[in-house]
XYZ file of C-alpha atoms in Angstrom:
330
model
C 5.949 273.120 -52.121
C 8.296 275.656 -53.716
C 9.244 278.624 -51.502
C 11.611 281.540 -51.966
C 13.635 280.708 -48.845
C 17.005 279.273 -47.862
C 16.082 276.971 -44.996
C 13.038 277.088 -42.706
C 15.190 277.730 -39.643
C 16.388 281.140 -40.899
C 13.307 282.414 -42.706
C 12.430 285.091 -40.117
C 16.004 286.317 -39.689
C 16.471 286.450 -43.472
C 13.268 288.479 -43.851
C 14.366 290.916 -41.136
C 17.741 291.414 -42.832
C 15.925 292.186 -46.066
C 13.568 294.544 -44.287
C 16.506 296.424 -42.773
C 18.060 296.864 -46.208
C 14.795 298.103 -47.718
C 13.790 300.470 -44.901
C 16.658 302.519 -43.457
C 14.068 304.622 -41.600
C 13.706 301.646 -39.233
C 16.132 300.132 -36.756
C 15.905 296.374 -37.267
C 17.624 294.264 -34.608
C 17.834 290.914 -36.385
C 19.453 289.037 -33.509
C 16.976 290.167 -30.854
C 13.962 290.304 -33.220
C 12.821 293.889 -32.622
C 11.812 296.508 -35.227
C 11.868 300.130 -33.971
C 11.235 303.599 -35.396
C 14.648 305.148 -35.978
C 13.611 308.343 -34.145
C 12.461 306.477 -31.017
C 12.041 307.379 -28.249
C 10.192 310.586 -29.137
C 10.081 313.052 -26.241
C 6.659 313.252 -24.583
C 5.166 310.583 -26.862
C 3.470 307.363 -25.734
C 5.238 304.369 -27.242
C 3.127 301.801 -29.104
C 4.402 298.217 -29.173
C 2.794 295.221 -30.812
C 3.912 291.903 -32.214
C 3.020 288.335 -32.904
C 4.044 285.396 -34.988
C 5.640 286.086 -38.353
C 3.714 285.155 -41.473
C 1.086 287.914 -41.261
C 3.067 290.599 -43.080
C 2.915 293.547 -43.255
C 1.476 293.071 -39.729
C 3.303 294.027 -37.463
C 6.775 295.145 -38.525
C 5.384 296.757 -41.645
C 3.272 299.067 -39.484
C 6.190 300.603 -37.583
C 6.699 304.296 -38.285
C 5.208 307.763 -37.844
C 1.461 307.543 -37.315
C 1.394 303.899 -36.200
C 3.624 301.653 -34.085
C 6.802 302.678 -32.327
C 8.117 299.097 -32.314
C 7.147 295.549 -33.217
C 8.312 292.129 -32.027
C 8.206 289.343 -34.658
C 8.076 285.781 -33.381
C 8.784 282.660 -35.355
C 6.183 281.774 -37.977
C 2.755 281.615 -36.305
C 4.475 281.638 -32.881
C 4.319 284.350 -30.230
C 7.368 286.494 -29.600
C 8.933 286.084 -26.161
C 8.729 288.543 -23.227
C 12.393 289.568 -23.581
C 11.638 290.939 -27.057
C 8.695 292.923 -25.759
C 10.629 294.392 -22.827
C 13.490 295.352 -25.123
C 11.016 297.048 -27.488
C 9.318 298.905 -24.626
C 12.648 300.171 -23.310
C 13.651 301.342 -26.799
C 10.530 303.494 -27.269
C 9.741 304.724 -23.753
C 10.211 308.471 -23.405
C 8.755 308.576 -19.916
C 5.179 308.971 -21.202
C 4.476 305.241 -20.983
C 4.018 302.387 -23.439
C 0.863 300.773 -24.820
C 0.991 297.062 -25.665
C -1.447 296.133 -28.476
C -2.124 292.402 -28.183
C -4.094 290.115 -30.486
C -6.153 287.597 -28.524
C -4.079 284.457 -28.936
C -3.073 282.551 -25.825
C 0.689 282.739 -26.347
C 0.615 286.440 -27.186
C -1.567 287.273 -24.183
C 0.565 285.333 -21.690
C 3.865 286.697 -23.003
C 2.712 290.314 -23.203
C 1.315 290.036 -19.660
C 4.666 288.788 -18.414
C 6.503 291.472 -20.397
C 4.310 294.189 -18.882
C 5.267 293.056 -15.381
C 8.970 292.956 -16.269
C 8.825 296.379 -17.934
C 7.085 297.904 -14.934
C 9.824 296.447 -12.729
C 12.214 298.520 -14.849
C 10.176 301.680 -14.247
C 8.246 301.709 -17.537
C 4.541 302.508 -17.237
C 2.606 300.004 -19.379
C -1.029 299.785 -20.486
C -2.478 296.980 -22.595
C -5.330 296.615 -25.058
C -6.613 293.262 -26.299
C -7.859 292.955 -29.888
C -10.637 290.346 -30.238
C -12.710 291.351 -33.259
C -13.380 288.024 -35.015
C -17.054 287.025 -34.911
C -16.637 283.654 -36.623
C -16.017 281.469 -33.574
C -15.843 281.947 -29.816
C -12.852 279.668 -29.155
C -10.181 278.214 -31.415
C -6.994 276.157 -31.380
C -5.052 279.293 -30.470
C -7.272 281.273 -28.134
C -9.949 281.453 -25.491
C -12.609 283.857 -26.687
C -12.640 285.711 -29.967
C -9.526 285.918 -32.102
C -7.745 289.140 -32.940
C -7.582 289.767 -36.687
C -8.135 292.695 -39.064
C -9.175 295.253 -36.445
C -5.553 295.247 -35.278
C -4.766 297.567 -38.197
C -7.416 300.069 -37.096
C -6.298 299.930 -33.456
C -2.676 300.533 -34.399
C -3.504 303.304 -36.871
C -5.889 305.309 -34.670
C -3.953 304.830 -31.422
C -0.757 305.628 -33.301
C -2.162 308.934 -34.543
C -3.290 309.858 -31.030
C 0.139 309.030 -29.611
C 1.859 311.134 -32.279
C -0.338 314.068 -31.241
C 1.070 313.773 -27.729
C -2.095 312.460 -26.095
C -1.467 310.789 -22.711
C -1.250 307.042 -22.183
C -4.679 306.777 -20.534
C -6.341 308.480 -23.523
C -4.398 306.503 -26.150
C -5.349 303.246 -24.427
C -9.012 304.308 -24.175
C -9.123 305.117 -27.900
C -7.533 301.756 -28.744
C -10.145 299.940 -26.658
C -12.932 301.960 -28.269
C -11.720 300.992 -31.743
C -11.608 297.321 -30.796
C -15.108 297.461 -29.314
C -16.393 299.119 -32.485
C -14.830 296.535 -34.839
C -15.849 293.114 -36.136
C -14.219 290.779 -38.674
C -14.967 287.604 -40.610
C -12.575 285.580 -42.803
C -12.920 282.990 -45.548
C -10.327 280.493 -46.860
C -10.305 279.270 -50.451
C -7.061 277.353 -49.989
C -4.911 276.111 -47.114
C -1.802 277.800 -45.716
C 1.690 276.297 -46.068
C 4.295 277.009 -43.384
C 8.021 276.832 -44.200
C 8.651 274.255 -41.471
C 5.961 271.863 -42.720
C 6.392 272.510 -46.433
C 2.883 271.309 -47.223
C -0.662 272.559 -46.542
C -1.481 272.648 -42.838
C -5.042 271.458 -43.350
C -7.007 269.679 -46.038
C -9.390 271.817 -48.079
C -10.605 269.793 -51.044
C -11.034 271.331 -54.465
C -14.460 272.884 -54.855
C -14.853 273.710 -51.142
C -14.185 276.727 -48.922
C -13.945 277.310 -45.169
C -16.115 280.045 -43.675
C -14.794 281.839 -40.605
C -11.111 280.896 -40.575
C -8.469 282.580 -38.429
C -5.159 284.022 -39.568
C -3.264 280.802 -38.727
C -5.611 278.596 -40.714
C -7.712 277.698 -37.689
C -11.032 276.073 -38.528
C -14.069 278.266 -39.058
C -17.788 277.913 -38.620
C -18.385 275.490 -41.440
C -17.170 274.116 -44.758
C -19.296 274.535 -47.870
C -19.125 273.984 -51.614
C -17.464 276.911 -53.376
C -19.611 280.065 -53.465
C -19.586 283.126 -55.692
C -17.990 286.370 -54.540
C -21.446 287.844 -53.971
C -22.583 284.867 -51.896
C -19.439 285.039 -49.759
C -19.972 288.767 -49.189
C -23.586 288.134 -48.174
C -22.434 285.550 -45.636
C -19.404 287.408 -44.240
C -20.967 290.855 -43.946
C -24.169 289.303 -42.648
C -22.250 287.533 -39.888
C -20.603 290.811 -38.886
C -23.844 292.798 -38.897
C -25.555 290.100 -36.851
C -23.057 291.040 -34.137
C -22.592 294.769 -34.759
C -25.312 297.349 -35.387
C -23.475 300.440 -36.633
C -24.938 303.759 -35.503
C -22.227 305.685 -37.369
C -20.423 305.287 -40.700
C -17.911 302.442 -40.902
C -14.364 301.936 -42.035
C -14.174 298.913 -44.338
C -11.124 296.672 -44.683
C -11.238 294.051 -47.433
C -8.093 292.134 -46.592
C -6.322 289.462 -48.599
C -4.950 286.444 -46.765
C -1.740 286.388 -48.823
C -2.434 284.542 -52.081
C -5.531 286.286 -53.408
C -4.805 288.818 -56.193
C -6.082 292.374 -56.123
C -8.282 291.664 -59.144
C -10.331 289.317 -56.955
C -10.135 291.506 -53.845
C -11.487 294.560 -55.672
C -14.285 292.450 -57.128
C -15.041 291.118 -53.661
C -15.049 294.674 -52.318
C -17.707 295.597 -54.886
C -19.904 292.862 -53.413
C -19.150 293.946 -49.847
C -20.187 297.498 -50.743
C -23.392 296.158 -52.307
C -24.332 294.309 -49.128
C -23.592 297.334 -46.944
C -25.717 299.543 -49.193
C -28.562 297.036 -49.072
C -28.334 296.980 -45.268
C -28.274 300.788 -45.060
C -24.761 301.008 -43.567
C -22.928 304.215 -44.576
C -19.247 303.811 -45.494
C -16.651 306.409 -44.461
C -13.417 304.884 -45.857
C -12.381 301.710 -47.699
C -9.031 299.908 -47.677
C -8.392 296.952 -50.009
C -5.239 294.822 -50.057
C -3.013 292.398 -48.161
C -2.540 293.788 -44.648
C -3.169 290.972 -42.135
C -2.149 287.866 -44.019
C -1.618 284.161 -43.437
C 1.443 283.385 -45.563
C 0.148 281.877 -48.835
C -3.462 281.269 -47.842
C -6.005 282.004 -50.559
C -8.994 283.896 -49.217
C -10.067 287.178 -47.708
C -11.454 288.797 -44.606
C -13.792 291.722 -44.023
C -13.457 294.122 -41.090
C -15.936 296.868 -40.229
C -15.182 299.574 -37.669
C -17.786 302.181 -36.835
C -16.291 305.608 -36.279
C -17.285 308.986 -34.898
C -15.711 312.266 -36.014
C -12.732 311.904 -33.668
C -11.893 308.342 -34.709
C -12.231 309.239 -38.375
C -9.950 312.252 -37.930
C -7.308 310.066 -36.321
C -7.679 307.419 -39.024
C -7.155 310.075 -41.703
C -4.072 311.497 -39.953
C -0.763 311.105 -41.819
C 1.027 307.772 -41.601
C 4.343 306.592 -43.018
C 5.187 302.909 -42.574
C 6.362 300.195 -44.986
C 2.860 298.728 -45.149
C 0.588 301.783 -44.880
C 1.186 305.404 -45.819
C -0.779 308.487 -46.711
C -0.798 312.224 -46.020
C 2.991 312.609 -45.847
């Protein structure tokens, strides 16, 4: 496989150096693998810290900035960051108002963030945690016990980030983050396998003419493999799986997310089908976001995330944000 890299061993460090050059509004510590808002810590503001394996860009480093995360910890490709990174990030953003760890439900991430929370508290930093587990496709996977954390991470980081920027206290910011997670469900589909730099070839076999329904963001297996379906048929299946698990009482935010190798032409067409299914099911839509936000390197495919919102959550979602990967209102 051809890749725009030097050697697999330096791919994350090289990307962080490039990120630092492109975004002077961030402090990028390449050696220690921490990305921080340049104005951190902000007096009286709860710090938001997240992270995970690299390869899901712009998640998480691309969501650092006003209105979202205070800091992010990138691990190696598809590998959890280590507790030292998380503690360093927490110390860099703590203003005395506490720090919220936003953790996707993958075993390595959960264990390391738990350990980091204990170490940070030993240093006098108040820490709360929220677990993101929005994926309805499977209950357990190669990487996790329980549901995986996927697209809803964007909504948790955006809404909690807006609340933190308003100066809301740690207890309230954490409660809002948990509410967003509870109100969100996701489902992903792979049309092609993912290739990691270290392996240099597809990580699983997906024959031509087939697709995998219910994959995770590391290429984990889904519910089932089927012959290729049309965009409309995939939307029927994916949205149906979400609505089998979530009965929205309020309007929903819709994320149609590319997995890394699917062009916007296809994603917008897929969104049209997602909107059709929601209309047929009588689900009102408040906002729509289409693009590559929670990716899996070069995987072809897409995921759908729905998050039901009340007036307060929608107001916080609409609040200004300025990060490399998401910006509006500024």
